Short mmCIF file of C-alpha atoms and ligand atoms in Angstrom, two decimals:
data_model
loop_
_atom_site.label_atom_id
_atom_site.label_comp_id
_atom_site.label_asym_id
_atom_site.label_seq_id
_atom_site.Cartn_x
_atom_site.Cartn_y
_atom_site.Cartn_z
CA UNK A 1 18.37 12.93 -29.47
CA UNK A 2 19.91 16.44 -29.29
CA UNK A 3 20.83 16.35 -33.06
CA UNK A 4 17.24 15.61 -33.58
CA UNK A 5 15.75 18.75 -31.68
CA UNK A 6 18.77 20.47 -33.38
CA UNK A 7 17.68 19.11 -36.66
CA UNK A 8 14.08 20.27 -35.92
CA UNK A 9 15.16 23.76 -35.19
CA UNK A 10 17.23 24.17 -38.27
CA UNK A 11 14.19 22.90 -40.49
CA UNK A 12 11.82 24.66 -38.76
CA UNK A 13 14.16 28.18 -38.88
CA UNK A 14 14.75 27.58 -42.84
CA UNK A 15 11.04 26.63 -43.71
CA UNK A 16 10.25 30.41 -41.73
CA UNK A 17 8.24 29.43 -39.33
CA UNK A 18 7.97 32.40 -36.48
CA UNK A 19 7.32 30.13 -33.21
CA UNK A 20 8.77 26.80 -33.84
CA UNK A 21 7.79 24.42 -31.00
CA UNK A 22 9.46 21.44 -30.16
CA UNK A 23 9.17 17.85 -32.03
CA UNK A 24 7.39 15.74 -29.54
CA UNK A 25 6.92 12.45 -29.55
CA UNK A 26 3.65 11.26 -28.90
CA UNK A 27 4.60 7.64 -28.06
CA UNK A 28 6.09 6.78 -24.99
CA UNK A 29 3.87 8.73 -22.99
CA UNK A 30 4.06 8.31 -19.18
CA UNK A 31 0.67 8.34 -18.04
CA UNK A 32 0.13 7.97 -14.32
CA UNK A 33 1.61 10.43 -11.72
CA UNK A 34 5.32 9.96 -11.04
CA UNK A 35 6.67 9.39 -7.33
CA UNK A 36 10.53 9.13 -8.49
CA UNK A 37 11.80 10.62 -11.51
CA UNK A 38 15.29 9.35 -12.27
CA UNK A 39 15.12 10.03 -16.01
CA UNK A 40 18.01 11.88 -17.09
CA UNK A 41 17.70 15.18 -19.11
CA UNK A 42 19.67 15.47 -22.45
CA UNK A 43 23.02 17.59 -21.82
CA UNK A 44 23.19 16.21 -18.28
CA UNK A 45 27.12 16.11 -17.07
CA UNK A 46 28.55 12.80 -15.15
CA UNK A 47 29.70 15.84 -12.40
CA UNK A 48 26.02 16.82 -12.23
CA UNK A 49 25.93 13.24 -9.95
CA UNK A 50 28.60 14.47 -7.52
CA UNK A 51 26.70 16.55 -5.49
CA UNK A 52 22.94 16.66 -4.06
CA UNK A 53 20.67 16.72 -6.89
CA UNK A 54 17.09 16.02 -7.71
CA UNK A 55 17.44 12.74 -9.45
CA UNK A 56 19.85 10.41 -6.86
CA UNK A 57 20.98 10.38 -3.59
CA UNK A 58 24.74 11.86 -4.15
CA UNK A 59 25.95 9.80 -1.28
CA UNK A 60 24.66 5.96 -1.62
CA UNK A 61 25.86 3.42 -2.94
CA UNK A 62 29.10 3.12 -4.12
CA UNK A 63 33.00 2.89 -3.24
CA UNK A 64 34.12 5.01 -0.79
CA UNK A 65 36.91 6.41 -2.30
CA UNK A 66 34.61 7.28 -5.66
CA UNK A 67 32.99 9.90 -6.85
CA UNK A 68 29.84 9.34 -9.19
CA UNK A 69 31.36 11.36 -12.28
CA UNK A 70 34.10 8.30 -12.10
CA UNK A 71 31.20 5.66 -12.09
CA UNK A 72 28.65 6.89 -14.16
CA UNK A 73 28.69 7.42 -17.83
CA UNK A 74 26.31 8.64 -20.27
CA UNK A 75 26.72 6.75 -23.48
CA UNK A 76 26.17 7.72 -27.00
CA UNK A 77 23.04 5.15 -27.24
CA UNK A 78 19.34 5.74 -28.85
CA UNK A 79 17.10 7.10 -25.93
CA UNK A 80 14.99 4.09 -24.33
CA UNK A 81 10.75 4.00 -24.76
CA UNK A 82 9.85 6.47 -21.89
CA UNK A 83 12.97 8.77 -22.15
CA UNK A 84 11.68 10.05 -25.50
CA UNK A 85 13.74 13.25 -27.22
CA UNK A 86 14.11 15.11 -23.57
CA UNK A 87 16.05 12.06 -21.32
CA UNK A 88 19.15 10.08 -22.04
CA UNK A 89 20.61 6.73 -21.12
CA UNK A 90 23.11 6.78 -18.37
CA UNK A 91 25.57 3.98 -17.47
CA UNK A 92 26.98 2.44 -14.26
CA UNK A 93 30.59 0.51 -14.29
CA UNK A 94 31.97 -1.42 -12.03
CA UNK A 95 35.67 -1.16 -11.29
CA UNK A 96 37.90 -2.71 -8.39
CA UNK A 97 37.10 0.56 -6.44
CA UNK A 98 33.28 -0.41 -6.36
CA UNK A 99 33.77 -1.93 -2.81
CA UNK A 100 30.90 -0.11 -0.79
CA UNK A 101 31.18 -0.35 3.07
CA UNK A 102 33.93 -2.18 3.31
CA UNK A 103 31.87 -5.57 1.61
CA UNK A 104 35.47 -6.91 0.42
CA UNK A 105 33.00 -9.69 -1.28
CA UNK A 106 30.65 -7.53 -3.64
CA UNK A 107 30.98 -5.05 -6.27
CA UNK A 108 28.85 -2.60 -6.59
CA UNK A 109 27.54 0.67 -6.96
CA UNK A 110 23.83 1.48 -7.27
CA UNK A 111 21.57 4.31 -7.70
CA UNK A 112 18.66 5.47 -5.15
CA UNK A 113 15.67 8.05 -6.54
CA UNK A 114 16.99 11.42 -4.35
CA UNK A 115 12.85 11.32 -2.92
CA UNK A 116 12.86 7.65 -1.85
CA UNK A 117 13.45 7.05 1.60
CA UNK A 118 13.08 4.16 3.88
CA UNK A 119 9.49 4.73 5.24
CA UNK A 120 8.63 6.81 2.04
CA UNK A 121 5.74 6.26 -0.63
CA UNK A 122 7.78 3.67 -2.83
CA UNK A 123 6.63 1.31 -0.36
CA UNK A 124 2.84 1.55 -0.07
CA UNK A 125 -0.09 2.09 -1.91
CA UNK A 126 -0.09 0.63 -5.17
CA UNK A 127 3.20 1.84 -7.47
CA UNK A 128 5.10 0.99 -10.60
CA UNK A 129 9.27 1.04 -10.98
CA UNK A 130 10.15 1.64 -14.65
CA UNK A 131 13.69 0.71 -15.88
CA UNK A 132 15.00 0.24 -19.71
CA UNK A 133 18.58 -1.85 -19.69
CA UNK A 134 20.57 -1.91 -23.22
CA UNK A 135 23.93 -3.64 -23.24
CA UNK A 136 27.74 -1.97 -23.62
CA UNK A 137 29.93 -4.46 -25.83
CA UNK A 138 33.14 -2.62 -24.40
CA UNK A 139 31.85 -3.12 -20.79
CA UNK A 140 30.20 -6.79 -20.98
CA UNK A 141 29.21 -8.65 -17.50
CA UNK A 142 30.82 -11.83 -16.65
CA UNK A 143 27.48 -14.13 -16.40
CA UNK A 144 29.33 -16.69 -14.02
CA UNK A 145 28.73 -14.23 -11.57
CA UNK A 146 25.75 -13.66 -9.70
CA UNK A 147 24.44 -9.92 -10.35
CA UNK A 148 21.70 -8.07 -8.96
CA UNK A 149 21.06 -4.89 -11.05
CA UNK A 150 17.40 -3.36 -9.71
CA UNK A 151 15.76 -4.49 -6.38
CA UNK A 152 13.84 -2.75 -3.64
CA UNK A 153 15.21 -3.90 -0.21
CA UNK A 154 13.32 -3.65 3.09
CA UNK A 155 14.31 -0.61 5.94
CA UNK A 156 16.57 -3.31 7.88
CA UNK A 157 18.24 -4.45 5.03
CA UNK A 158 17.22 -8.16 5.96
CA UNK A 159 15.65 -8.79 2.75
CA UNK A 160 14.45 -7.99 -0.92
CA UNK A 161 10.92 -7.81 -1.97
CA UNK A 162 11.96 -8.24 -5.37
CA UNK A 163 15.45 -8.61 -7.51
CA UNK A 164 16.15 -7.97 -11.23
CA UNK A 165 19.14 -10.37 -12.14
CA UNK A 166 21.46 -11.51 -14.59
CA UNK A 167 23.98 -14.18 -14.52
CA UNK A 168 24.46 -17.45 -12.26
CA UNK A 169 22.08 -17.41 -9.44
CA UNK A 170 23.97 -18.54 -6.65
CA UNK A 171 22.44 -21.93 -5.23
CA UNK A 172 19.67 -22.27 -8.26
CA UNK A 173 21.45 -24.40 -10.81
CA UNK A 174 18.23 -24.38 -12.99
CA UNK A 175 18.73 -21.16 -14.33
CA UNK A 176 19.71 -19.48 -17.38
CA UNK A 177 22.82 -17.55 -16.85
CA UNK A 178 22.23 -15.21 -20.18
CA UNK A 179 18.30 -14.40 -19.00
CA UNK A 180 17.48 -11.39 -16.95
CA UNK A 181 15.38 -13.16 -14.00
CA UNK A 182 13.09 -11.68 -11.62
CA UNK A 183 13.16 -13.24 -8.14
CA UNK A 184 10.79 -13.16 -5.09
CA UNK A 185 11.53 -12.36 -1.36
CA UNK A 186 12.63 -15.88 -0.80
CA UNK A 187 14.56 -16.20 -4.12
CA UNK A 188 12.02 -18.11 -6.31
CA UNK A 189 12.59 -17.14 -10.22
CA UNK A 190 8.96 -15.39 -10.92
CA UNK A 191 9.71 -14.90 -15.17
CA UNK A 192 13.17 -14.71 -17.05
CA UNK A 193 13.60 -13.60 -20.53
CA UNK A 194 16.89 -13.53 -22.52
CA UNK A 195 19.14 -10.96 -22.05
CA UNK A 196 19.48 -9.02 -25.71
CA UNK A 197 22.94 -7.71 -26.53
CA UNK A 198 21.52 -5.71 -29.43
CA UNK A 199 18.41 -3.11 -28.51
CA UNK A 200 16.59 -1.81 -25.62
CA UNK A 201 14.23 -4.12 -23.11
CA UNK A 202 12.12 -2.42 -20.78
CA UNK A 203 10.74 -3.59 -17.40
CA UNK A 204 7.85 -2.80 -15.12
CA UNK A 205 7.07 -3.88 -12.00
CA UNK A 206 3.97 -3.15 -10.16
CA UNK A 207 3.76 -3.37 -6.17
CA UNK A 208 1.02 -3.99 -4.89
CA UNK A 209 1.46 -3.20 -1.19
CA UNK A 210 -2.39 -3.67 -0.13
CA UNK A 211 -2.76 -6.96 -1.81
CA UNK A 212 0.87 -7.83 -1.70
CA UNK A 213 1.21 -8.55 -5.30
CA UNK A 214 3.93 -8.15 -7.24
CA UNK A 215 2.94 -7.94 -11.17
CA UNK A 216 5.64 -7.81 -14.50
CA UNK A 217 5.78 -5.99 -17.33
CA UNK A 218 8.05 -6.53 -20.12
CA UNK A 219 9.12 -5.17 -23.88
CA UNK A 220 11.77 -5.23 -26.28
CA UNK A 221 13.49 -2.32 -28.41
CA UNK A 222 10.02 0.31 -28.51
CA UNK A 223 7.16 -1.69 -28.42
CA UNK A 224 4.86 -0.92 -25.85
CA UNK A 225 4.92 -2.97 -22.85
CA UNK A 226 2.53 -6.01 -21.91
CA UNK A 227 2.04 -8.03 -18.80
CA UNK A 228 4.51 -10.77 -18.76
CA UNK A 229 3.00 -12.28 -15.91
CA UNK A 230 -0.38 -12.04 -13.64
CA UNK A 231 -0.17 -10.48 -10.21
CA UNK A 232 1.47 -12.98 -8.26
CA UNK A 233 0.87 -13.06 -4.28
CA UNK A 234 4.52 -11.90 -2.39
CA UNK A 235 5.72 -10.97 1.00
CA UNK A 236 6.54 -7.47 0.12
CA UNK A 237 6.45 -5.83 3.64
CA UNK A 238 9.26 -4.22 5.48
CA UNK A 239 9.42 -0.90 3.51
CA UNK A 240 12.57 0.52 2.01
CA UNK A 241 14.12 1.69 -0.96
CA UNK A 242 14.81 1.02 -4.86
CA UNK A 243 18.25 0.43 -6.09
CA UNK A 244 19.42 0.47 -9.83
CA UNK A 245 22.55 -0.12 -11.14
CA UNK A 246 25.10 -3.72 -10.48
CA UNK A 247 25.36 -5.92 -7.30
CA UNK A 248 28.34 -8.28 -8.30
CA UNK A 249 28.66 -11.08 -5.83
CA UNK A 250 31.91 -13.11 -6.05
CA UNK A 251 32.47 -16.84 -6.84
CA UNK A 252 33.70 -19.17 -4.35
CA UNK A 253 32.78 -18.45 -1.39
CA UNK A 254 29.51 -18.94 1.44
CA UNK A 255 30.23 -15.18 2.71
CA UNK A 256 29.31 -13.38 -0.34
CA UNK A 257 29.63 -9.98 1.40
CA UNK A 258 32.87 -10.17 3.01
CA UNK A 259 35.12 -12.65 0.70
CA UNK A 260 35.30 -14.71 -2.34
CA UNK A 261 36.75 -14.35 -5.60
CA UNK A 262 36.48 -11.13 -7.94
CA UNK A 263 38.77 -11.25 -11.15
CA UNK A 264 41.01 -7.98 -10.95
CA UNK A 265 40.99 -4.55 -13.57
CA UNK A 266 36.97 -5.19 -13.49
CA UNK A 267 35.65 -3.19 -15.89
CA UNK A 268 32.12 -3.71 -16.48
CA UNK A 269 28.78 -1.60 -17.07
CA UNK A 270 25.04 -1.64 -17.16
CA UNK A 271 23.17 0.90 -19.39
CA UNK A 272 20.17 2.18 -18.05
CA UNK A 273 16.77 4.50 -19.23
CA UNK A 274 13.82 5.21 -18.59
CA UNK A 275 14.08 5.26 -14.58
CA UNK A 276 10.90 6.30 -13.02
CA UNK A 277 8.29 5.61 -10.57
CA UNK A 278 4.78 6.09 -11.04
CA UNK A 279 1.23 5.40 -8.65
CA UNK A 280 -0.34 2.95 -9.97
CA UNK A 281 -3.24 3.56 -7.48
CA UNK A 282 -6.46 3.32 -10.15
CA UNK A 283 -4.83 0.40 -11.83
CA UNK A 284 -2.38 3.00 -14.20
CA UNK A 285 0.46 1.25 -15.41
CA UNK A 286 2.67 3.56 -18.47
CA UNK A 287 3.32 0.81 -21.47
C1 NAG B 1 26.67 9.58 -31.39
O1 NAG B 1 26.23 8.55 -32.25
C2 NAG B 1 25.72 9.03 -33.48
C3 NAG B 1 25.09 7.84 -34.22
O2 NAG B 1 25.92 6.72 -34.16
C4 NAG B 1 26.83 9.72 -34.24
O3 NAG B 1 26.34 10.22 -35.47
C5 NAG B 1 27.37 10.87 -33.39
O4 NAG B 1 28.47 11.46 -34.04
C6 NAG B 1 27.79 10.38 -32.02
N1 NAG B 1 28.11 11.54 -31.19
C7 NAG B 1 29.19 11.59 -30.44
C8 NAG B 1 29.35 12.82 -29.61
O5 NAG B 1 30.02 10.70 -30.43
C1 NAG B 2 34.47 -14.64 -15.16
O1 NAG B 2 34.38 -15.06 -13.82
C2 NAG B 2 35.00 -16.30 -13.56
C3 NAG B 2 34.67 -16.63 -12.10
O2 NAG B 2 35.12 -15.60 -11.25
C4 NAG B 2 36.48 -16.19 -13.82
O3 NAG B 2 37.09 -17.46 -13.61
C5 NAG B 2 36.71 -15.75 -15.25
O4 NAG B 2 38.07 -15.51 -15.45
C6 NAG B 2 35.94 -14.47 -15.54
N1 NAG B 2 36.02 -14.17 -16.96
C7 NAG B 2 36.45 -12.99 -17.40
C8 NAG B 2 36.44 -12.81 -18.89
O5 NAG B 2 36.83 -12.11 -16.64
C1 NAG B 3 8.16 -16.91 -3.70
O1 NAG B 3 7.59 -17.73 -4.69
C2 NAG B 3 7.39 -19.06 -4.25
C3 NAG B 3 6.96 -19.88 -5.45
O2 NAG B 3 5.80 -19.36 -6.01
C4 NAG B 3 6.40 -19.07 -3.12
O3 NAG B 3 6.19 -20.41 -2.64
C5 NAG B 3 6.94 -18.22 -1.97
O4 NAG B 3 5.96 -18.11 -0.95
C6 NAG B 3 7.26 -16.83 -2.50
N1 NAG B 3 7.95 -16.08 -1.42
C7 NAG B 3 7.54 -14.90 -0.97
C8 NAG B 3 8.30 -14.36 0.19
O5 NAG B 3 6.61 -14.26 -1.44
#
């Protein structure tokens, strides 16, 4: 998107113009207030991650031994439906480093908004989590594995309200190991659509934390979203915190934390846009 603004200024410079203003697209309009803004602006370095910043927590959750300019990239791809010309995608990998906490079973590494916080407003009132995902052919995921790539967990860590998955659900033989699949507290497949190797999908979820209702929106490449289901009761109390990025559990094993199997030279990613959360208070949901 840089060459276009770049593009924009050169055509507005040669046609004379005096104050040239830049192109904005009028589409992919967020429309509600935004609690968390993890959209990243065009130009933004991997290093920028590193230390505190306004976006995500510098410190959580990833290896120990890694910084975030070693796990995130920022990939050469179109811009998803809400990052528009002024936000990028970014990327997390997995490597053989991404063992957070000494949990020898998982892989991971995940983002948190820098604002969210465990008793914080992503958990109450009535509010929306916004993620695109595209696909990296050099960094595919192995889909015999279990992987949880956006979730909001409670304060005590004893539980999800929601999950965002791909691959082999451990324990649920029924399900689709090439569909993304949203999953309730208690691990019960809410809606699954295929995962697209090709373009953009986008992904909404509303929480309702009066009602306790958890609602879906879905849409592929830049269409506009649409409710892909109706808002379905859920148990999700307990607070907490979003996290975005790759959960990897192992194969083989009942301890999925602490052991199991994990092929070696891992080298894996999940492209991500369009992070944001917004209060969906009135009934505003962005599509
Ligand atoms: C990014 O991708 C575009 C379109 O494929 C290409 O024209 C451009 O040269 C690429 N930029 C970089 C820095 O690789
Ligand atoms: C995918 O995971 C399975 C189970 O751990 C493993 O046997 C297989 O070798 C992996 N495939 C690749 C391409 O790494
Ligand atoms: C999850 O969904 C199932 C099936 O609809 C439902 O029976 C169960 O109560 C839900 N669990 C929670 C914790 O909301």
């Amino acid at each position: 998107m840089q060459s276009f603004t770049l593009l924009a200024a050169a055509l507005f410079a040669s046609a004379g113009f005096a104050s040239p203003t830049p192109a904005k697209r009028a589409v992919n309009a967020i429309n509600c207030p935004i609690v968390f803004d993890g959209r990243v602006p065009v130009g933004t370095a991997a290093t920028f991650f590193d230390t505190s910043n306004a976006l995500f927590n510098a410190d959580y959750v990833k290896g120990a031994n890694l910084k975030w300019s070693q796990i995130l990239q920022l990939p050469n791809v179109s811009s998803s439906r809400f990052d528009g010309s002024g936000y990028e995608a970014i990327e997390v990998t997995l490597s053989d480093a991404s063992i957070f906490n000494n949990q020898n079973g998982f892989r991971r590494a995940g983002l948190q908004f820098a604002s969210d916080s465990s008793t914080g407003p992503g958990a109450s009132g009535v509010k929306t989590l916004h993620w695109s995902v595209k696909q990296d052919a050099t960094r595919p995921l192995n889909l015999t594995h279990e992987y949880l790539n956006v979730w909001h967990e409670t304060a005590d860590y004893s539980a999800d309200q929601f999950m965002f998955e791909a691959g082999t659900i451990i324990g649920s033989s029924g399900s689709d190991k090439a569909s993304w699949k949203i999953l309730n507290r208690s691990n019960q497949i809410l809606w699954s659509t295929p995962i697209d190797n090709t373009q953009w999908q986008n992904f909404a979820v509303t929480l309702d934390y009066n009602k306790n209702t958890i609602q879906v929106y879905y849409s592929a490449g830049t269409a506009a979203l649409t409710a892909a289901t109706t808002a379905i009761s859920a148990d999700i109390s307990g607070n907490g915190q979003f996290q975005i990025g790759m959960l990897k559990k192992p194969t083989g094993t009942s301890d999925v934390v602490n052991s199991g199997y994990q092929e070696s030279n891992l080298n894996e990613g999940q492209i991500y846009g369009g992070l944001f959360v917004e209060d969906s208070a009135d009934g505003c949901v962005s599509t």
